[in-house]
Amino acid sequence: MPSGVKYDTAFRERAVRLLQERRSEYQEESLTASIRQVAGVVGMPYDTLRTWNRQSTPGLAGAVSVDLASENRRLKRELAEAKRANEILRSAAS
């Protein structure tokens, strides 16, 4: 299908459900092979179905990136605080 195609919610849910059913039926098959097979059957790009699957899997979608982003901000604040404390100690020791 051409790029820029908008899929409705029902189609999206059906495609993800088909992928999940295939994964449970053919457990020895790789995720990549399952996605390629289902994407071919429903007539959509592999990458789109892969993204939808990631988004529908609990704990994998946005949660990981949000957690990493918040952890990154926290660590940057902690580093800045440690640098300020280090400067204070250096100036006091001089």
mmCIF file of N, CA and C in Angstrom, residues 18 37 41 85:
data_model
loop_
_atom_site.group_PDB
_atom_site.id
_atom_site.type_symbol
_atom_site.label_atom_id
_atom_site.label_comp_id
_atom_site.label_asym_id
_atom_site.label_seq_id
_atom_site.Cartn_x
_atom_site.Cartn_y
_atom_site.Cartn_z
ATOM 1 N N LEU A 18 -4.601 -10.647 14.802
ATOM 2 C CA LEU A 18 -4.124 -11.729 13.937
ATOM 3 C C LEU A 18 -2.667 -12.070 14.242
ATOM 4 N N GLN A 37 4.457 -12.362 7.743
ATOM 5 C CA GLN A 37 3.375 -13.189 7.227
ATOM 6 C C GLN A 37 2.031 -12.481 7.376
ATOM 7 N N VAL A 41 -0.627 -10.939 4.541
ATOM 8 C CA VAL A 41 -2.013 -11.406 4.446
ATOM 9 C C VAL A 41 -2.990 -10.235 4.452
ATOM 10 N N ALA A 85 28.315 21.231 44.162
ATOM 11 C CA ALA A 85 28.904 20.877 45.457
ATOM 12 C C ALA A 85 30.416 20.754 45.334
#
